[in-house]
PDB file of N, CA and C in Angstrom:
ATOM      1  N   UNK I   1       2.919   7.839 -46.208  1.00 90.00           N
ATOM      2  CA  UNK I   1       2.405   9.068 -45.668  1.00 90.00           C
ATOM      3  C   UNK I   1       3.492   9.716 -44.802  1.00 90.00           C
ATOM      4  N   UNK I   2       3.639  11.019 -44.986  1.00 89.00           N
ATOM      5  CA  UNK I   2       4.624  11.771 -44.220  1.00 89.00           C
ATOM      6  C   UNK I   2       3.920  12.386 -43.020  1.00 89.00           C
ATOM      7  N   UNK I   3       4.489  12.170 -41.851  1.00 93.00           N
ATOM      8  CA  UNK I   3       3.917  12.751 -40.641  1.00 93.00           C
ATOM      9  C   UNK I   3       4.715  13.971 -40.235  1.00 93.00           C
ATOM     10  N   UNK I   4       4.005  15.048 -39.922  1.00 92.00           N
ATOM     11  CA  UNK I   4       4.615  16.285 -39.470  1.00 92.00           C
ATOM     12  C   UNK I   4       3.983  16.696 -38.156  1.00 92.00           C
ATOM     13  N   UNK I   5       4.789  17.284 -37.315  1.00 96.00           N
ATOM     14  CA  UNK I   5       4.196  17.887 -36.123  1.00 96.00           C
ATOM     15  C   UNK I   5       3.624  19.239 -36.538  1.00 96.00           C
ATOM     16  N   UNK I   6       2.788  19.789 -35.707  1.00 96.00           N
ATOM     17  CA  UNK I   6       2.214  21.088 -36.001  1.00 96.00           C
ATOM     18  C   UNK I   6       3.310  22.152 -36.101  1.00 96.00           C
ATOM     19  N   UNK I   7       4.313  22.057 -35.259  1.00 96.00           N
ATOM     20  CA  UNK I   7       5.430  23.007 -35.293  1.00 96.00           C
ATOM     21  C   UNK I   7       6.198  22.895 -36.607  1.00 96.00           C
ATOM     22  N   UNK I   8       6.416  21.675 -37.083  1.00 97.00           N
ATOM     23  CA  UNK I   8       7.108  21.482 -38.359  1.00 97.00           C
ATOM     24  C   UNK I   8       6.292  22.038 -39.515  1.00 97.00           C
ATOM     25  N   UNK I   9       5.008  21.814 -39.483  1.00 96.00           N
ATOM     26  CA  UNK I   9       4.130  22.341 -40.529  1.00 96.00           C
ATOM     27  C   UNK I   9       4.171  23.865 -40.530  1.00 96.00           C
ATOM     28  N   UNK I  10       4.119  24.464 -39.360  1.00 95.00           N
ATOM     29  CA  UNK I  10       4.173  25.921 -39.259  1.00 95.00           C
ATOM     30  C   UNK I  10       5.487  26.452 -39.821  1.00 95.00           C
ATOM     31  N   UNK I  11       6.589  25.781 -39.521  1.00 95.00           N
ATOM     32  CA  UNK I  11       7.889  26.209 -40.048  1.00 95.00           C
ATOM     33  C   UNK I  11       7.912  26.120 -41.572  1.00 95.00           C
ATOM     34  N   UNK I  12       7.346  25.048 -42.131  1.00 96.00           N
ATOM     35  CA  UNK I  12       7.302  24.896 -43.580  1.00 96.00           C
ATOM     36  C   UNK I  12       6.445  25.983 -44.221  1.00 96.00           C
ATOM     37  N   UNK I  13       5.332  26.287 -43.602  1.00 94.00           N
ATOM     38  CA  UNK I  13       4.452  27.335 -44.120  1.00 94.00           C
ATOM     39  C   UNK I  13       5.167  28.682 -44.102  1.00 94.00           C
ATOM     40  N   UNK I  14       5.814  28.998 -42.986  1.00 93.00           N
ATOM     41  CA  UNK I  14       6.532  30.269 -42.870  1.00 93.00           C
ATOM     42  C   UNK I  14       7.658  30.352 -43.907  1.00 93.00           C
ATOM     43  N   UNK I  15       8.370  29.246 -44.130  1.00 95.00           N
ATOM     44  CA  UNK I  15       9.447  29.237 -45.117  1.00 95.00           C
ATOM     45  C   UNK I  15       8.886  29.458 -46.523  1.00 95.00           C
ATOM     46  N   UNK I  16       7.779  28.823 -46.825  1.00 95.00           N
ATOM     47  CA  UNK I  16       7.165  28.968 -48.152  1.00 95.00           C
ATOM     48  C   UNK I  16       6.670  30.393 -48.363  1.00 95.00           C
ATOM     49  N   UNK I  17       6.071  30.973 -47.336  1.00 92.00           N
ATOM     50  CA  UNK I  17       5.611  32.354 -47.431  1.00 92.00           C
ATOM     51  C   UNK I  17       6.790  33.294 -47.656  1.00 92.00           C
ATOM     52  N   UNK I  18       7.920  33.032 -46.996  1.00 91.00           N
ATOM     53  CA  UNK I  18       9.110  33.857 -47.188  1.00 91.00           C
ATOM     54  C   UNK I  18       9.621  33.734 -48.625  1.00 91.00           C
ATOM     55  N   UNK I  19       9.608  32.512 -49.178  1.00 94.00           N
ATOM     56  CA  UNK I  19      10.018  32.302 -50.570  1.00 94.00           C
ATOM     57  C   UNK I  19       9.157  33.105 -51.528  1.00 94.00           C
ATOM     58  N   UNK I  20       7.883  33.168 -51.242  1.00 92.00           N
ATOM     59  CA  UNK I  20       6.942  33.872 -52.115  1.00 92.00           C
ATOM     60  C   UNK I  20       6.878  35.368 -51.835  1.00 92.00           C
ATOM     61  N   UNK I  21       7.559  35.803 -50.795  1.00 87.00           N
ATOM     62  CA  UNK I  21       7.554  37.219 -50.454  1.00 87.00           C
ATOM     63  C   UNK I  21       6.286  37.678 -49.768  1.00 87.00           C
ATOM     64  N   UNK I  22       5.585  36.763 -49.128  1.00 84.00           N
ATOM     65  CA  UNK I  22       4.355  37.101 -48.429  1.00 84.00           C
ATOM     66  C   UNK I  22       4.658  37.442 -46.978  1.00 84.00           C
ATOM     67  N   UNK I  23       4.046  38.486 -46.497  1.00 82.00           N
ATOM     68  CA  UNK I  23       4.199  38.855 -45.096  1.00 82.00           C
ATOM     69  C   UNK I  23       2.819  39.022 -44.487  1.00 82.00           C
ATOM     70  N   UNK I  24       2.729  38.909 -43.193  1.00 84.00           N
ATOM     71  CA  UNK I  24       1.450  39.007 -42.503  1.00 84.00           C
ATOM     72  C   UNK I  24       1.280  40.365 -41.852  1.00 84.00           C
ATOM     73  N   UNK I  25       1.246  41.401 -42.672  1.00 87.00           N
ATOM     74  CA  UNK I  25       0.992  42.724 -42.123  1.00 87.00           C
ATOM     75  C   UNK I  25      -0.512  42.928 -42.063  1.00 87.00           C
ATOM     76  N   UNK I  26      -0.989  43.761 -41.166  1.00 86.00           N
ATOM     77  CA  UNK I  26      -2.441  44.013 -41.106  1.00 86.00           C
ATOM     78  C   UNK I  26      -3.006  44.532 -42.433  1.00 86.00           C
ATOM     79  N   UNK I  27      -2.220  45.330 -43.155  1.00 86.00           N
ATOM     80  CA  UNK I  27      -2.685  45.867 -44.435  1.00 86.00           C
ATOM     81  C   UNK I  27      -2.872  44.757 -45.472  1.00 86.00           C
ATOM     82  N   UNK I  28      -1.914  43.842 -45.535  1.00 83.00           N
ATOM     83  CA  UNK I  28      -2.033  42.752 -46.502  1.00 83.00           C
ATOM     84  C   UNK I  28      -3.150  41.790 -46.124  1.00 83.00           C
ATOM     85  N   UNK I  29      -3.301  41.533 -44.858  1.00 82.00           N
ATOM     86  CA  UNK I  29      -4.387  40.658 -44.409  1.00 82.00           C
ATOM     87  C   UNK I  29      -5.728  41.277 -44.759  1.00 82.00           C
ATOM     88  N   UNK I  30      -5.892  42.561 -44.522  1.00 81.00           N
ATOM     89  CA  UNK I  30      -7.148  43.249 -44.836  1.00 81.00           C
ATOM     90  C   UNK I  30      -7.428  43.222 -46.339  1.00 81.00           C
ATOM     91  N   UNK I  31      -6.381  43.350 -47.155  1.00 82.00           N
ATOM     92  CA  UNK I  31      -6.559  43.327 -48.605  1.00 82.00           C
ATOM     93  C   UNK I  31      -7.088  41.977 -49.081  1.00 82.00           C
ATOM     94  N   UNK I  32      -6.806  40.908 -48.348  1.00 81.00           N
ATOM     95  CA  UNK I  32      -7.262  39.574 -48.732  1.00 81.00           C
ATOM     96  C   UNK I  32      -8.670  39.248 -48.231  1.00 81.00           C
ATOM     97  N   UNK I  33      -9.181  40.074 -47.319  1.00 81.00           N
ATOM     98  CA  UNK I  33     -10.487  39.781 -46.729  1.00 81.00           C
ATOM     99  C   UNK I  33     -11.616  39.966 -47.737  1.00 81.00           C
ATOM    100  N   UNK I  34     -12.678  39.237 -47.537  1.00 81.00           N
ATOM    101  CA  UNK I  34     -13.875  39.355 -48.347  1.00 81.00           C
ATOM    102  C   UNK I  34     -14.552  40.678 -48.010  1.00 81.00           C
ATOM    103  N   UNK I  35     -14.744  41.533 -48.997  1.00 85.00           N
ATOM    104  CA  UNK I  35     -15.349  42.845 -48.767  1.00 85.00           C
ATOM    105  C   UNK I  35     -16.871  42.779 -48.718  1.00 85.00           C
ATOM    106  N   UNK I  36     -17.444  41.647 -49.012  1.00 86.00           N
ATOM    107  CA  UNK I  36     -18.878  41.467 -48.848  1.00 86.00           C
ATOM    108  C   UNK I  36     -19.741  42.012 -49.951  1.00 86.00           C
ATOM    109  N   UNK I  37     -19.183  42.340 -51.101  1.00 87.00           N
ATOM    110  CA  UNK I  37     -19.962  42.926 -52.184  1.00 87.00           C
ATOM    111  C   UNK I  37     -21.069  41.997 -52.684  1.00 87.00           C
ATOM    112  N   UNK I  38     -20.864  40.707 -52.602  1.00 89.00           N
ATOM    113  CA  UNK I  38     -21.850  39.756 -53.126  1.00 89.00           C
ATOM    114  C   UNK I  38     -22.625  39.030 -52.029  1.00 89.00           C
ATOM    115  N   UNK I  39     -22.621  39.565 -50.807  1.00 90.00           N
ATOM    116  CA  UNK I  39     -23.307  38.893 -49.704  1.00 90.00           C
ATOM    117  C   UNK I  39     -24.812  38.975 -49.857  1.00 90.00           C
ATOM    118  N   UNK I  40     -25.467  37.919 -49.420  1.00 93.00           N
ATOM    119  CA  UNK I  40     -26.926  37.903 -49.431  1.00 93.00           C
ATOM    120  C   UNK I  40     -27.438  38.748 -48.273  1.00 93.00           C
ATOM    121  N   UNK I  41     -28.681  39.222 -48.375  1.00 94.00           N
ATOM    122  CA  UNK I  41     -29.260  39.976 -47.257  1.00 94.00           C
ATOM    123  C   UNK I  41     -29.273  39.157 -45.964  1.00 94.00           C
ATOM    124  N   UNK I  42     -29.490  37.840 -46.084  1.00 95.00           N
ATOM    125  CA  UNK I  42     -29.514  36.977 -44.907  1.00 95.00           C
ATOM    126  C   UNK I  42     -28.158  36.955 -44.218  1.00 95.00           C
ATOM    127  N   UNK I  43     -27.084  36.890 -44.989  1.00 92.00           N
ATOM    128  CA  UNK I  43     -25.743  36.871 -44.415  1.00 92.00           C
ATOM    129  C   UNK I  43     -25.420  38.221 -43.777  1.00 92.00           C
ATOM    130  N   UNK I  44     -25.846  39.309 -44.413  1.00 92.00           N
ATOM    131  CA  UNK I  44     -25.613  40.636 -43.843  1.00 92.00           C
ATOM    132  C   UNK I  44     -26.318  40.760 -42.492  1.00 92.00           C
ATOM    133  N   UNK I  45     -27.538  40.252 -42.418  1.00 94.00           N
ATOM    134  CA  UNK I  45     -28.290  40.295 -41.160  1.00 94.00           C
ATOM    135  C   UNK I  45     -27.612  39.433 -40.100  1.00 94.00           C
ATOM    136  N   UNK I  46     -27.138  38.270 -40.488  1.00 93.00           N
ATOM    137  CA  UNK I  46     -26.431  37.395 -39.558  1.00 93.00           C
ATOM    138  C   UNK I  46     -25.192  38.093 -38.998  1.00 93.00           C
ATOM    139  N   UNK I  47     -24.413  38.722 -39.851  1.00 92.00           N
ATOM    140  CA  UNK I  47     -23.216  39.427 -39.400  1.00 92.00           C
ATOM    141  C   UNK I  47     -23.574  40.601 -38.484  1.00 92.00           C
ATOM    142  N   UNK I  48     -24.658  41.293 -38.795  1.00 94.00           N
ATOM    143  CA  UNK I  48     -25.099  42.398 -37.955  1.00 94.00           C
ATOM    144  C   UNK I  48     -25.483  41.900 -36.565  1.00 94.00           C
ATOM    145  N   UNK I  49     -26.203  40.776 -36.509  1.00 95.00           N
ATOM    146  CA  UNK I  49     -26.611  40.212 -35.222  1.00 95.00           C
ATOM    147  C   UNK I  49     -25.403  39.717 -34.419  1.00 95.00           C
ATOM    148  N   UNK I  50     -24.432  39.113 -35.100  1.00 94.00           N
ATOM    149  CA  UNK I  50     -23.214  38.669 -34.426  1.00 94.00           C
ATOM    150  C   UNK I  50     -22.521  39.866 -33.790  1.00 94.00           C
ATOM    151  N   UNK I  51     -22.439  40.959 -34.520  1.00 94.00           N
ATOM    152  CA  UNK I  51     -21.802  42.160 -33.993  1.00 94.00           C
ATOM    153  C   UNK I  51     -22.561  42.696 -32.780  1.00 94.00           C
ATOM    154  N   UNK I  52     -23.877  42.741 -32.851  1.00 96.00           N
ATOM    155  CA  UNK I  52     -24.686  43.221 -31.728  1.00 96.00           C
ATOM    156  C   UNK I  52     -24.505  42.346 -30.490  1.00 96.00           C
ATOM    157  N   UNK I  53     -24.523  41.042 -30.673  1.00 96.00           N
ATOM    158  CA  UNK I  53     -24.387  40.132 -29.540  1.00 96.00           C
ATOM    159  C   UNK I  53     -23.012  40.241 -28.897  1.00 96.00           C
ATOM    160  N   UNK I  54     -21.986  40.392 -29.719  1.00 96.00           N
ATOM    161  CA  UNK I  54     -20.635  40.534 -29.180  1.00 96.00           C
ATOM    162  C   UNK I  54     -20.531  41.812 -28.346  1.00 96.00           C
ATOM    163  N   UNK I  55     -21.070  42.902 -28.876  1.00 96.00           N
ATOM    164  CA  UNK I  55     -21.026  44.164 -28.139  1.00 96.00           C
ATOM    165  C   UNK I  55     -21.813  44.068 -26.837  1.00 96.00           C
ATOM    166  N   UNK I  56     -22.984  43.419 -26.876  1.00 97.00           N
ATOM    167  CA  UNK I  56     -23.806  43.264 -25.675  1.00 97.00           C
ATOM    168  C   UNK I  56     -23.089  42.433 -24.608  1.00 97.00           C
ATOM    169  N   UNK I  57     -22.246  41.517 -25.047  1.00 97.00           N
ATOM    170  CA  UNK I  57     -21.495  40.662 -24.121  1.00 97.00           C
ATOM    171  C   UNK I  57     -20.184  41.305 -23.694  1.00 97.00           C
ATOM    172  N   UNK I  58     -19.920  42.520 -24.162  1.00 96.00           N
ATOM    173  CA  UNK I  58     -18.690  43.209 -23.789  1.00 96.00           C
ATOM    174  C   UNK I  58     -17.466  42.695 -24.516  1.00 96.00           C
ATOM    175  N   UNK I  59     -17.682  42.090 -25.656  1.00 95.00           N
ATOM    176  CA  UNK I  59     -16.578  41.534 -26.443  1.00 95.00           C
ATOM    177  C   UNK I  59     -16.357  42.385 -27.692  1.00 95.00           C
ATOM    178  N   UNK I  60     -15.181  42.271 -28.244  1.00 93.00           N
ATOM    179  CA  UNK I  60     -14.896  42.931 -29.504  1.00 93.00           C
ATOM    180  C   UNK I  60     -15.450  42.059 -30.631  1.00 93.00           C
ATOM    181  N   UNK I  61     -16.346  42.611 -31.444  1.00 92.00           N
ATOM    182  CA  UNK I  61     -16.908  41.794 -32.524  1.00 92.00           C
ATOM    183  C   UNK I  61     -15.867  41.530 -33.610  1.00 92.00           C
ATOM    184  N   UNK I  62     -16.003  40.415 -34.312  1.00 87.00           N
ATOM    185  CA  UNK I  62     -15.087  40.157 -35.415  1.00 87.00           C
ATOM    186  C   UNK I  62     -15.316  41.209 -36.515  1.00 87.00           C
ATOM    187  N   UNK I  63     -14.256  41.576 -37.205  1.00 83.00           N
ATOM    188  CA  UNK I  63     -14.420  42.556 -38.279  1.00 83.00           C
ATOM    189  C   UNK I  63     -15.148  41.886 -39.435  1.00 83.00           C
ATOM    190  N   UNK I  64     -16.168  42.545 -39.905  1.00 82.00           N
ATOM    191  CA  UNK I  64     -16.924  42.008 -41.031  1.00 82.00           C
ATOM    192  C   UNK I  64     -17.435  43.171 -41.862  1.00 82.00           C
ATOM    193  N   UNK I  65     -17.405  42.991 -43.160  1.00 77.00           N
ATOM    194  CA  UNK I  65     -17.951  43.986 -44.067  1.00 77.00           C
ATOM    195  C   UNK I  65     -19.372  43.565 -44.403  1.00 77.00           C
ATOM    196  N   UNK I  66     -20.314  44.374 -44.011  1.00 74.00           N
ATOM    197  CA  UNK I  66     -21.706  44.077 -44.361  1.00 74.00           C
ATOM    198  C   UNK I  66     -22.408  45.349 -44.502  1.00 74.00           C
TER     199      UNK I  66
END
């Protein structure tokens, strides 16, 4: 078994992403997000409630498509 520190793993991931030409721009990250087209009504309601609770607590809610 090969042991890696978290820093070493992060460096390997970043190197692999560079090899593949992947970058972490907000546009590319958003393109990979689940748009929610196949979400169940229950999941949509859950996401709506999470957003309401975050706003009530003065927090920024996580971005979710519902």
